[in-house]
Amino acid sequence: MPANRNALIRYKTIDNCLRNPYRRWTLEDLVDACSDALYEYEGIDKGISKRTVQMDIQMMRSEKLGYNAPIVVYENKYYKYEDPEYSITQTPLNEQDLKTMSEAVEVLRQFKGFSYFTEMSDIINRLEDHVASARMKTTPVIDFEKNESLKGLDYLDTIYHAIVNEHPIQLKYRSFKARSANSFIFYPYLLKEYRNRWFVYGVRGNGRILQNLALDRIQSLEVLPQEHYIKNTFFDPNTFFDDLVGVTKNTGSVAEKVGFKVAAAEAPYIITKPIHRSQQVVERLADGSVILEIEVVINHELERVFFGYAEGIQVLYPKTLVELMGRKLKKAAEQYTHSK
């Protein structure tokens, strides 16, 4: 159980007393010092009992808080640290502490693209160095998927603040299909990450069509704080992605039921990691395969998920998706059939 604030004040006070080699400390002296500290820091004027300080000393001696303080009694009356260099503020971290701190550092580092975390970057780096030096050359136990070489990450913070402050942005943007870049004003509403790529949702110019733009296709960006901002009345970010795999969805898109048969070898993976939250088992077949169903908007990302399983998945319905998958898989097979 973690110590409460008053207990921590007492521990620190006792530690300061026992580190003072120029005075001999009786139990009564430690009680008075703790009472004074609690009054100074918390305004508590009730004082504390000898029993409380004795329990504090026992707690500091124990491993419960990781202190293992070498507190000894000499001349049957006075308290001191057996090691005069000891202090609870210099207690080394145990292995579990180091593992926890390592994982926390990795989590914090995921947000380093945002300026709100810039002030923490020095702290994070120092914490990381401290953990690394404490653990010597131990093997990392956690690794996050990341792609720091991805283009457009330097726009993350600028777009984030434009959304928060409701400022339009002037973009020079070139999609993969466009022959050249286009310049336009964009009203950003939401940043979203999908498979290590970042997208911004909003509307272009005076349009009324919700779009998502990949940050790695932005060639230049300028915030327009003086321009009028069109507020978001186009979608609810809290529910917009409920029926979606990926990021592509038009405002008027409607979810459809998609049925697919999964081969026995792939079934355990897809059942334990559903393609979508709506996934349900329709039927389990004798050969170990299963028929599953999801209710989603059909888009490019969903198709890519199915293609990723190749022969492991057979789409059963709707008919339009079955025909689309059939055509594309046939073309893919032809590339290998006709190759020399």
mmCIF file with all atom_site columns, N, CA and C in Angstrom, residues 176-245:
data_model
loop_
_atom_site.group_PDB
_atom_site.id
_atom_site.type_symbol
_atom_site.label_atom_id
_atom_site.label_alt_id
_atom_site.label_comp_id
_atom_site.label_asym_id
_atom_site.label_entity_id
_atom_site.label_seq_id
_atom_site.pdbx_PDB_ins_code
_atom_site.Cartn_x
_atom_site.Cartn_y
_atom_site.Cartn_z
_atom_site.occupancy
_atom_site.B_iso_or_equiv
_atom_site.pdbx_formal_charge
_atom_site.auth_seq_id
_atom_site.auth_comp_id
_atom_site.auth_asym_id
_atom_site.auth_atom_id
_atom_site.pdbx_PDB_model_num
ATOM 1   N N  . PHE A 1 176 ? -1.670  10.657 -54.094 1.00 0.00 ? 176 PHE A N  1
ATOM 2   C CA . PHE A 1 176 ? -0.911  9.699  -54.894 1.00 0.00 ? 176 PHE A CA 1
ATOM 3   C C  . PHE A 1 176 ? -1.413  9.660  -56.341 1.00 0.00 ? 176 PHE A C  1
ATOM 4   N N  . LYS A 1 177 ? -2.693  9.965  -56.554 1.00 0.00 ? 177 LYS A N  1
ATOM 5   C CA . LYS A 1 177 ? -3.269  9.884  -57.892 1.00 0.00 ? 177 LYS A CA 1
ATOM 6   C C  . LYS A 1 177 ? -3.113  11.170 -58.691 1.00 0.00 ? 177 LYS A C  1
ATOM 7   N N  . ALA A 1 178 ? -2.811  12.279 -58.008 1.00 0.00 ? 178 ALA A N  1
ATOM 8   C CA . ALA A 1 178 ? -2.733  13.566 -58.696 1.00 0.00 ? 178 ALA A CA 1
ATOM 9   C C  . ALA A 1 178 ? -1.406  13.729 -59.434 1.00 0.00 ? 178 ALA A C  1
ATOM 10  N N  . ARG A 1 179 ? -1.446  14.397 -60.586 1.00 0.00 ? 179 ARG A N  1
ATOM 11  C CA . ARG A 1 179 ? -0.229  14.639 -61.365 1.00 0.00 ? 179 ARG A CA 1
ATOM 12  C C  . ARG A 1 179 ? 0.604   15.758 -60.766 1.00 0.00 ? 179 ARG A C  1
ATOM 13  N N  . SER A 1 180 ? -0.082  16.694 -60.115 1.00 0.00 ? 180 SER A N  1
ATOM 14  C CA . SER A 1 180 ? 0.629   17.824 -59.510 1.00 0.00 ? 180 SER A CA 1
ATOM 15  C C  . SER A 1 180 ? -0.066  18.220 -58.215 1.00 0.00 ? 180 SER A C  1
ATOM 16  N N  . ALA A 1 181 ? 0.615   19.031 -57.426 1.00 0.00 ? 181 ALA A N  1
ATOM 17  C CA . ALA A 1 181 ? 0.071   19.457 -56.132 1.00 0.00 ? 181 ALA A CA 1
ATOM 18  C C  . ALA A 1 181 ? -0.984  20.544 -56.321 1.00 0.00 ? 181 ALA A C  1
ATOM 19  N N  . ASN A 1 182 ? -1.962  20.562 -55.423 1.00 0.00 ? 182 ASN A N  1
ATOM 20  C CA . ASN A 1 182 ? -2.993  21.589 -55.405 1.00 0.00 ? 182 ASN A CA 1
ATOM 21  C C  . ASN A 1 182 ? -2.861  22.420 -54.137 1.00 0.00 ? 182 ASN A C  1
ATOM 22  N N  . SER A 1 183 ? -3.183  23.700 -54.225 1.00 0.00 ? 183 SER A N  1
ATOM 23  C CA . SER A 1 183 ? -3.179  24.580 -53.057 1.00 0.00 ? 183 SER A CA 1
ATOM 24  C C  . SER A 1 183 ? -4.614  24.942 -52.710 1.00 0.00 ? 183 SER A C  1
ATOM 25  N N  . PHE A 1 184 ? -4.938  24.865 -51.442 1.00 0.00 ? 184 PHE A N  1
ATOM 26  C CA . PHE A 1 184 ? -6.311  25.170 -51.018 1.00 0.00 ? 184 PHE A CA 1
ATOM 27  C C  . PHE A 1 184 ? -6.342  25.428 -49.520 1.00 0.00 ? 184 PHE A C  1
ATOM 28  N N  . ILE A 1 185 ? -7.441  26.063 -49.068 1.00 0.00 ? 185 ILE A N  1
ATOM 29  C CA . ILE A 1 185 ? -7.664  26.284 -47.638 1.00 0.00 ? 185 ILE A CA 1
ATOM 30  C C  . ILE A 1 185 ? -8.407  25.085 -47.086 1.00 0.00 ? 185 ILE A C  1
ATOM 31  N N  . PHE A 1 186 ? -7.998  24.651 -45.919 1.00 0.00 ? 186 PHE A N  1
ATOM 32  C CA . PHE A 1 186 ? -8.572  23.454 -45.310 1.00 0.00 ? 186 PHE A CA 1
ATOM 33  C C  . PHE A 1 186 ? -8.944  23.765 -43.870 1.00 0.00 ? 186 PHE A C  1
ATOM 34  N N  . TYR A 1 187 ? -10.128 23.287 -43.457 1.00 0.00 ? 187 TYR A N  1
ATOM 35  C CA . TYR A 1 187 ? -10.582 23.488 -42.078 1.00 0.00 ? 187 TYR A CA 1
ATOM 36  C C  . TYR A 1 187 ? -10.436 22.158 -41.329 1.00 0.00 ? 187 TYR A C  1
ATOM 37  N N  . PRO A 1 188 ? -9.409  22.024 -40.499 1.00 0.00 ? 188 PRO A N  1
ATOM 38  C CA . PRO A 1 188 ? -9.120  20.732 -39.848 1.00 0.00 ? 188 PRO A CA 1
ATOM 39  C C  . PRO A 1 188 ? -9.956  20.516 -38.589 1.00 0.00 ? 188 PRO A C  1
ATOM 40  N N  . TYR A 1 189 ? -10.394 19.260 -38.394 1.00 0.00 ? 189 TYR A N  1
ATOM 41  C CA . TYR A 1 189 ? -11.228 18.932 -37.237 1.00 0.00 ? 189 TYR A CA 1
ATOM 42  C C  . TYR A 1 189 ? -10.665 17.803 -36.368 1.00 0.00 ? 189 TYR A C  1
ATOM 43  N N  . LEU A 1 190 ? -9.925  16.896 -36.986 1.00 0.00 ? 190 LEU A N  1
ATOM 44  C CA . LEU A 1 190 ? -9.485  15.725 -36.221 1.00 0.00 ? 190 LEU A CA 1
ATOM 45  C C  . LEU A 1 190 ? -8.216  15.132 -36.817 1.00 0.00 ? 190 LEU A C  1
ATOM 46  N N  . LEU A 1 191 ? -7.280  14.767 -35.953 1.00 0.00 ? 191 LEU A N  1
ATOM 47  C CA . LEU A 1 191 ? -6.094  14.004 -36.355 1.00 0.00 ? 191 LEU A CA 1
ATOM 48  C C  . LEU A 1 191 ? -6.314  12.543 -35.989 1.00 0.00 ? 191 LEU A C  1
ATOM 49  N N  . LYS A 1 192 ? -5.946  11.642 -36.889 1.00 0.00 ? 192 LYS A N  1
ATOM 50  C CA . LYS A 1 192 ? -6.112  10.208 -36.610 1.00 0.00 ? 192 LYS A CA 1
ATOM 51  C C  . LYS A 1 192 ? -4.913  9.437  -37.147 1.00 0.00 ? 192 LYS A C  1
ATOM 52  N N  . GLU A 1 193 ? -4.473  8.476  -36.354 1.00 0.00 ? 193 GLU A N  1
ATOM 53  C CA . GLU A 1 193 ? -3.381  7.595  -36.774 1.00 0.00 ? 193 GLU A CA 1
ATOM 54  C C  . GLU A 1 193 ? -3.957  6.248  -37.176 1.00 0.00 ? 193 GLU A C  1
ATOM 55  N N  . TYR A 1 194 ? -3.452  5.708  -38.275 1.00 0.00 ? 194 TYR A N  1
ATOM 56  C CA . TYR A 1 194 ? -3.847  4.373  -38.705 1.00 0.00 ? 194 TYR A CA 1
ATOM 57  C C  . TYR A 1 194 ? -2.641  3.693  -39.322 1.00 0.00 ? 194 TYR A C  1
ATOM 58  N N  . ARG A 1 195 ? -2.224  2.617  -38.714 1.00 0.00 ? 195 ARG A N  1
ATOM 59  C CA . ARG A 1 195 ? -1.090  1.833  -39.188 1.00 0.00 ? 195 ARG A CA 1
ATOM 60  C C  . ARG A 1 195 ? 0.143   2.697  -39.443 1.00 0.00 ? 195 ARG A C  1
ATOM 61  N N  . ASN A 1 196 ? 0.457   3.498  -38.465 1.00 0.00 ? 196 ASN A N  1
ATOM 62  C CA . ASN A 1 196 ? 1.665   4.326  -38.481 1.00 0.00 ? 196 ASN A CA 1
ATOM 63  C C  . ASN A 1 196 ? 1.627   5.473  -39.471 1.00 0.00 ? 196 ASN A C  1
ATOM 64  N N  . ARG A 1 197 ? 0.465   5.778  -40.044 1.00 0.00 ? 197 ARG A N  1
ATOM 65  C CA . ARG A 1 197 ? 0.319   6.965  -40.889 1.00 0.00 ? 197 ARG A CA 1
ATOM 66  C C  . ARG A 1 197 ? -0.681  7.886  -40.207 1.00 0.00 ? 197 ARG A C  1
ATOM 67  N N  . TRP A 1 198 ? -0.462  9.183  -40.358 1.00 0.00 ? 198 TRP A N  1
ATOM 68  C CA . TRP A 1 198 ? -1.348  10.175 -39.746 1.00 0.00 ? 198 TRP A CA 1
ATOM 69  C C  . TRP A 1 198 ? -2.219  10.825 -40.804 1.00 0.00 ? 198 TRP A C  1
ATOM 70  N N  . PHE A 1 199 ? -3.473  11.073 -40.442 1.00 0.00 ? 199 PHE A N  1
ATOM 71  C CA . PHE A 1 199 ? -4.449  11.692 -41.330 1.00 0.00 ? 199 PHE A CA 1
ATOM 72  C C  . PHE A 1 199 ? -5.133  12.841 -40.593 1.00 0.00 ? 199 PHE A C  1
ATOM 73  N N  . VAL A 1 200 ? -5.563  13.835 -41.353 1.00 0.00 ? 200 VAL A N  1
ATOM 74  C CA . VAL A 1 200 ? -6.328  14.926 -40.769 1.00 0.00 ? 200 VAL A CA 1
ATOM 75  C C  . VAL A 1 200 ? -7.681  14.982 -41.484 1.00 0.00 ? 200 VAL A C  1
ATOM 76  N N  . TYR A 1 201 ? -8.743  15.040 -40.694 1.00 0.00 ? 201 TYR A N  1
ATOM 77  C CA . TYR A 1 201 ? -10.105 15.136 -41.231 1.00 0.00 ? 201 TYR A CA 1
ATOM 78  C C  . TYR A 1 201 ? -10.561 16.587 -41.200 1.00 0.00 ? 201 TYR A C  1
ATOM 79  N N  . GLY A 1 202 ? -11.264 16.993 -42.255 1.00 0.00 ? 202 GLY A N  1
ATOM 80  C CA . GLY A 1 202 ? -11.783 18.342 -42.325 1.00 0.00 ? 202 GLY A CA 1
ATOM 81  C C  . GLY A 1 202 ? -12.472 18.580 -43.648 1.00 0.00 ? 202 GLY A C  1
ATOM 82  N N  . VAL A 1 203 ? -12.763 19.845 -43.953 1.00 0.00 ? 203 VAL A N  1
ATOM 83  C CA . VAL A 1 203 ? -13.390 20.195 -45.226 1.00 0.00 ? 203 VAL A CA 1
ATOM 84  C C  . VAL A 1 203 ? -12.526 21.213 -45.953 1.00 0.00 ? 203 VAL A C  1
ATOM 85  N N  . ARG A 1 204 ? -12.611 21.177 -47.271 1.00 0.00 ? 204 ARG A N  1
ATOM 86  C CA . ARG A 1 204 ? -11.802 22.043 -48.112 1.00 0.00 ? 204 ARG A CA 1
ATOM 87  C C  . ARG A 1 204 ? -12.594 23.278 -48.525 1.00 0.00 ? 204 ARG A C  1
ATOM 88  N N  . GLY A 1 205 ? -11.967 24.452 -48.381 1.00 0.00 ? 205 GLY A N  1
ATOM 89  C CA . GLY A 1 205 ? -12.555 25.696 -48.859 1.00 0.00 ? 205 GLY A CA 1
ATOM 90  C C  . GLY A 1 205 ? -13.975 25.883 -48.380 1.00 0.00 ? 205 GLY A C  1
ATOM 91  N N  . ASN A 1 206 ? -14.863 26.198 -49.319 1.00 0.00 ? 206 ASN A N  1
ATOM 92  C CA . ASN A 1 206 ? -16.273 26.384 -48.984 1.00 0.00 ? 206 ASN A CA 1
ATOM 93  C C  . ASN A 1 206 ? -17.091 25.115 -49.188 1.00 0.00 ? 206 ASN A C  1
ATOM 94  N N  . GLY A 1 207 ? -16.389 23.992 -49.355 1.00 0.00 ? 207 GLY A N  1
ATOM 95  C CA . GLY A 1 207 ? -17.073 22.738 -49.611 1.00 0.00 ? 207 GLY A CA 1
ATOM 96  C C  . GLY A 1 207 ? -17.811 22.226 -48.399 1.00 0.00 ? 207 GLY A C  1
ATOM 97  N N  . ARG A 1 208 ? -18.585 21.186 -48.605 1.00 0.00 ? 208 ARG A N  1
ATOM 98  C CA . ARG A 1 208 ? -19.361 20.578 -47.529 1.00 0.00 ? 208 ARG A CA 1
ATOM 99  C C  . ARG A 1 208 ? -19.102 19.078 -47.461 1.00 0.00 ? 208 ARG A C  1
ATOM 100 N N  . ILE A 1 209 ? -18.002 18.649 -48.087 1.00 0.00 ? 209 ILE A N  1
ATOM 101 C CA . ILE A 1 209 ? -17.687 17.223 -48.123 1.00 0.00 ? 209 ILE A CA 1
ATOM 102 C C  . ILE A 1 209 ? -16.526 16.938 -47.185 1.00 0.00 ? 209 ILE A C  1
ATOM 103 N N  . LEU A 1 210 ? -16.741 16.042 -46.231 1.00 0.00 ? 210 LEU A N  1
ATOM 104 C CA . LEU A 1 210 ? -15.689 15.675 -45.298 1.00 0.00 ? 210 LEU A CA 1
ATOM 105 C C  . LEU A 1 210 ? -14.599 14.902 -46.034 1.00 0.00 ? 210 LEU A C  1
ATOM 106 N N  . GLN A 1 211 ? -13.351 15.254 -45.778 1.00 0.00 ? 211 GLN A N  1
ATOM 107 C CA . GLN A 1 211 ? -12.221 14.589 -46.409 1.00 0.00 ? 211 GLN A CA 1
ATOM 108 C C  . GLN A 1 211 ? -11.198 14.192 -45.350 1.00 0.00 ? 211 GLN A C  1
ATOM 109 N N  . ASN A 1 212 ? -10.401 13.190 -45.682 1.00 0.00 ? 212 ASN A N  1
ATOM 110 C CA . ASN A 1 212 ? -9.239  12.914 -44.862 1.00 0.00 ? 212 ASN A CA 1
ATOM 111 C C  . ASN A 1 212 ? -7.998  13.016 -45.743 1.00 0.00 ? 212 ASN A C  1
ATOM 112 N N  . LEU A 1 213 ? -6.985  13.706 -45.233 1.00 0.00 ? 213 LEU A N  1
ATOM 113 C CA . LEU A 1 213 ? -5.749  13.937 -45.976 1.00 0.00 ? 213 LEU A CA 1
ATOM 114 C C  . LEU A 1 213 ? -4.595  13.282 -45.228 1.00 0.00 ? 213 LEU A C  1
ATOM 115 N N  . ALA A 1 214 ? -3.734  12.602 -45.973 1.00 0.00 ? 214 ALA A N  1
ATOM 116 C CA . ALA A 1 214 ? -2.553  11.989 -45.373 1.00 0.00 ? 214 ALA A CA 1
ATOM 117 C C  . ALA A 1 214 ? -1.486  13.054 -45.161 1.00 0.00 ? 214 ALA A C  1
ATOM 118 N N  . LEU A 1 215 ? -0.939  13.105 -43.964 1.00 0.00 ? 215 LEU A N  1
ATOM 119 C CA . LEU A 1 215 ? 0.058   14.134 -43.664 1.00 0.00 ? 215 LEU A CA 1
ATOM 120 C C  . LEU A 1 215 ? 1.322   13.952 -44.490 1.00 0.00 ? 215 LEU A C  1
ATOM 121 N N  . ASP A 1 216 ? 1.614   12.727 -44.921 1.00 0.00 ? 216 ASP A N  1
ATOM 122 C CA . ASP A 1 216 ? 2.836   12.517 -45.698 1.00 0.00 ? 216 ASP A CA 1
ATOM 123 C C  . ASP A 1 216 ? 2.704   12.988 -47.142 1.00 0.00 ? 216 ASP A C  1
ATOM 124 N N  . ARG A 1 217 ? 1.506   13.454 -47.527 1.00 0.00 ? 217 ARG A N  1
ATOM 125 C CA . ARG A 1 217 ? 1.318   14.004 -48.887 1.00 0.00 ? 217 ARG A CA 1
ATOM 126 C C  . ARG A 1 217 ? 1.273   15.530 -48.867 1.00 0.00 ? 217 ARG A C  1
ATOM 127 N N  . ILE A 1 218 ? 1.393   16.127 -47.697 1.00 0.00 ? 218 ILE A N  1
ATOM 128 C CA . ILE A 1 218 ? 1.425   17.588 -47.591 1.00 0.00 ? 218 ILE A CA 1
ATOM 129 C C  . ILE A 1 218 ? 2.812   18.088 -47.966 1.00 0.00 ? 218 ILE A C  1
ATOM 130 N N  . GLN A 1 219 ? 2.857   19.050 -48.880 1.00 0.00 ? 219 GLN A N  1
ATOM 131 C CA . GLN A 1 219 ? 4.139   19.615 -49.297 1.00 0.00 ? 219 GLN A CA 1
ATOM 132 C C  . GLN A 1 219 ? 4.472   20.908 -48.566 1.00 0.00 ? 219 GLN A C  1
ATOM 133 N N  . SER A 1 220 ? 3.452   21.660 -48.180 1.00 0.00 ? 220 SER A N  1
ATOM 134 C CA . SER A 1 220 ? 3.664   22.869 -47.384 1.00 0.00 ? 220 SER A CA 1
ATOM 135 C C  . SER A 1 220 ? 2.391   23.184 -46.625 1.00 0.00 ? 220 SER A C  1
ATOM 136 N N  . LEU A 1 221 ? 2.539   23.931 -45.543 1.00 0.00 ? 221 LEU A N  1
ATOM 137 C CA . LEU A 1 221 ? 1.393   24.227 -44.684 1.00 0.00 ? 221 LEU A CA 1
ATOM 138 C C  . LEU A 1 221 ? 1.592   25.581 -44.028 1.00 0.00 ? 221 LEU A C  1
ATOM 139 N N  . GLU A 1 222 ? 0.510   26.358 -44.000 1.00 0.00 ? 222 GLU A N  1
ATOM 140 C CA . GLU A 1 222 ? 0.544   27.661 -43.324 1.00 0.00 ? 222 GLU A CA 1
ATOM 141 C C  . GLU A 1 222 ? -0.753  27.853 -42.551 1.00 0.00 ? 222 GLU A C  1
ATOM 142 N N  . VAL A 1 223 ? -0.655  28.227 -41.292 1.00 0.00 ? 223 VAL A N  1
ATOM 143 C CA . VAL A 1 223 ? -1.830  28.495 -40.473 1.00 0.00 ? 223 VAL A CA 1
ATOM 144 C C  . VAL A 1 223 ? -2.344  29.896 -40.778 1.00 0.00 ? 223 VAL A C  1
ATOM 145 N N  . LEU A 1 224 ? -3.672  30.038 -40.858 1.00 0.00 ? 224 LEU A N  1
ATOM 146 C CA . LEU A 1 224 ? -4.304  31.320 -41.187 1.00 0.00 ? 224 LEU A CA 1
ATOM 147 C C  . LEU A 1 224 ? -5.150  31.787 -39.998 1.00 0.00 ? 224 LEU A C  1
ATOM 148 N N  . PRO A 1 225 ? -4.516  32.326 -38.974 1.00 0.00 ? 225 PRO A N  1
ATOM 149 C CA . PRO A 1 225 ? -5.258  32.686 -37.751 1.00 0.00 ? 225 PRO A CA 1
ATOM 150 C C  . PRO A 1 225 ? -6.267  33.804 -37.945 1.00 0.00 ? 225 PRO A C  1
ATOM 151 N N  . GLN A 1 226 ? -6.107  34.624 -38.968 1.00 0.00 ? 226 GLN A N  1
ATOM 152 C CA . GLN A 1 226 ? -7.012  35.747 -39.179 1.00 0.00 ? 226 GLN A CA 1
ATOM 153 C C  . GLN A 1 226 ? -8.221  35.373 -40.033 1.00 0.00 ? 226 GLN A C  1
ATOM 154 N N  . GLU A 1 227 ? -8.185  34.224 -40.671 1.00 0.00 ? 227 GLU A N  1
ATOM 155 C CA . GLU A 1 227 ? -9.269  33.818 -41.561 1.00 0.00 ? 227 GLU A CA 1
ATOM 156 C C  . GLU A 1 227 ? -10.446 33.226 -40.769 1.00 0.00 ? 227 GLU A C  1
ATOM 157 N N  . HIS A 1 228 ? -11.639 33.358 -41.326 1.00 0.00 ? 228 HIS A N  1
ATOM 158 C CA . HIS A 1 228 ? -12.835 32.780 -40.701 1.00 0.00 ? 228 HIS A CA 1
ATOM 159 C C  . HIS A 1 228 ? -12.734 31.263 -40.691 1.00 0.00 ? 228 HIS A C  1
ATOM 160 N N  . TYR A 1 229 ? -13.146 30.651 -39.606 1.00 0.00 ? 229 TYR A N  1
ATOM 161 C CA . TYR A 1 229 ? -13.061 29.198 -39.450 1.00 0.00 ? 229 TYR A CA 1
ATOM 162 C C  . TYR A 1 229 ? -14.456 28.588 -39.521 1.00 0.00 ? 229 TYR A C  1
ATOM 163 N N  . ILE A 1 230 ? -14.630 27.590 -40.373 1.00 0.00 ? 230 ILE A N  1
ATOM 164 C CA . ILE A 1 230 ? -15.896 26.875 -40.472 1.00 0.00 ? 230 ILE A CA 1
ATOM 165 C C  . ILE A 1 230 ? -15.883 25.740 -39.460 1.00 0.00 ? 230 ILE A C  1
ATOM 166 N N  . LYS A 1 231 ? -16.761 25.812 -38.477 1.00 0.00 ? 231 LYS A N  1
ATOM 167 C CA . LYS A 1 231 ? -16.762 24.804 -37.416 1.00 0.00 ? 231 LYS A CA 1
ATOM 168 C C  . LYS A 1 231 ? -17.318 23.469 -37.903 1.00 0.00 ? 231 LYS A C  1
ATOM 169 N N  . ASN A 1 232 ? -16.970 22.445 -37.182 1.00 0.00 ? 232 ASN A N  1
ATOM 170 C CA . ASN A 1 232 ? -17.361 21.091 -37.560 1.00 0.00 ? 232 ASN A CA 1
ATOM 171 C C  . ASN A 1 232 ? -18.834 20.824 -37.264 1.00 0.00 ? 232 ASN A C  1
ATOM 172 N N  . THR A 1 233 ? -19.606 20.668 -38.327 1.00 0.00 ? 233 THR A N  1
ATOM 173 C CA . THR A 1 233 ? -20.999 20.226 -38.209 1.00 0.00 ? 233 THR A CA 1
ATOM 174 C C  . THR A 1 233 ? -21.213 19.010 -39.109 1.00 0.00 ? 233 THR A C  1
ATOM 175 N N  . PHE A 1 234 ? -20.101 18.388 -39.519 1.00 0.00 ? 234 PHE A N  1
ATOM 176 C CA . PHE A 1 234 ? -20.145 17.359 -40.549 1.00 0.00 ? 234 PHE A CA 1
ATOM 177 C C  . PHE A 1 234 ? -20.092 15.934 -39.994 1.00 0.00 ? 234 PHE A C  1
ATOM 178 N N  . PHE A 1 235 ? -19.485 15.756 -38.836 1.00 0.00 ? 235 PHE A N  1
ATOM 179 C CA . PHE A 1 235 ? -19.393 14.403 -38.281 1.00 0.00 ? 235 PHE A CA 1
ATOM 180 C C  . PHE A 1 235 ? -19.091 14.484 -36.797 1.00 0.00 ? 235 PHE A C  1
ATOM 181 N N  . ASP A 1 236 ? -19.422 13.388 -36.113 1.00 0.00 ? 236 ASP A N  1
ATOM 182 C CA . ASP A 1 236 ? -19.143 13.271 -34.689 1.00 0.00 ? 236 ASP A CA 1
ATOM 183 C C  . ASP A 1 236 ? -17.933 12.355 -34.518 1.00 0.00 ? 236 ASP A C  1
ATOM 184 N N  . PRO A 1 237 ? -16.777 12.891 -34.142 1.00 0.00 ? 237 PRO A N  1
ATOM 185 C CA . PRO A 1 237 ? -15.574 12.057 -34.003 1.00 0.00 ? 237 PRO A CA 1
ATOM 186 C C  . PRO A 1 237 ? -15.737 10.911 -33.009 1.00 0.00 ? 237 PRO A C  1
ATOM 187 N N  . ASN A 1 238 ? -16.683 11.032 -32.084 1.00 0.00 ? 238 ASN A N  1
ATOM 188 C CA . ASN A 1 238 ? -16.869 9.990  -31.081 1.00 0.00 ? 238 ASN A CA 1
ATOM 189 C C  . ASN A 1 238 ? -17.542 8.741  -31.640 1.00 0.00 ? 238 ASN A C  1
ATOM 190 N N  . THR A 1 239 ? -18.294 8.894  -32.737 1.00 0.00 ? 239 THR A N  1
ATOM 191 C CA . THR A 1 239 ? -19.027 7.755  -33.300 1.00 0.00 ? 239 THR A CA 1
ATOM 192 C C  . THR A 1 239 ? -18.699 7.481  -34.764 1.00 0.00 ? 239 THR A C  1
ATOM 193 N N  . PHE A 1 240 ? -17.976 8.390  -35.402 1.00 0.00 ? 240 PHE A N  1
ATOM 194 C CA . PHE A 1 240 ? -17.736 8.304  -36.844 1.00 0.00 ? 240 PHE A CA 1
ATOM 195 C C  . PHE A 1 240 ? -17.037 7.008  -37.242 1.00 0.00 ? 240 PHE A C  1
ATOM 196 N N  . PHE A 1 241 ? -16.163 6.491  -36.383 1.00 0.00 ? 241 PHE A N  1
ATOM 197 C CA . PHE A 1 241 ? -15.348 5.332  -36.742 1.00 0.00 ? 241 PHE A CA 1
ATOM 198 C C  . PHE A 1 241 ? -15.924 4.017  -36.212 1.00 0.00 ? 241 PHE A C  1
ATOM 199 N N  . ASP A 1 242 ? -17.115 4.062  -35.655 1.00 0.00 ? 242 ASP A N  1
ATOM 200 C CA . ASP A 1 242 ? -17.698 2.860  -35.058 1.00 0.00 ? 242 ASP A CA 1
ATOM 201 C C  . ASP A 1 242 ? -17.926 1.747  -36.079 1.00 0.00 ? 242 ASP A C  1
ATOM 202 N N  . ASP A 1 243 ? -18.267 2.108  -37.314 1.00 0.00 ? 243 ASP A N  1
ATOM 203 C CA . ASP A 1 243 ? -18.552 1.106  -38.342 1.00 0.00 ? 243 ASP A CA 1
ATOM 204 C C  . ASP A 1 243 ? -17.490 1.109  -39.435 1.00 0.00 ? 243 ASP A C  1
ATOM 205 N N  . LEU A 1 244 ? -16.254 1.378  -39.051 1.00 0.00 ? 244 LEU A N  1
ATOM 206 C CA . LEU A 1 244 ? -15.199 1.603  -40.031 1.00 0.00 ? 244 LEU A CA 1
ATOM 207 C C  . LEU A 1 244 ? -13.954 0.788  -39.714 1.00 0.00 ? 244 LEU A C  1
ATOM 208 N N  . VAL A 1 245 ? -13.365 0.218  -40.748 1.00 0.00 ? 245 VAL A N  1
ATOM 209 C CA . VAL A 1 245 ? -12.015 -0.339 -40.684 1.00 0.00 ? 245 VAL A CA 1
ATOM 210 C C  . VAL A 1 245 ? -11.120 0.611  -41.456 1.00 0.00 ? 245 VAL A C  1
#
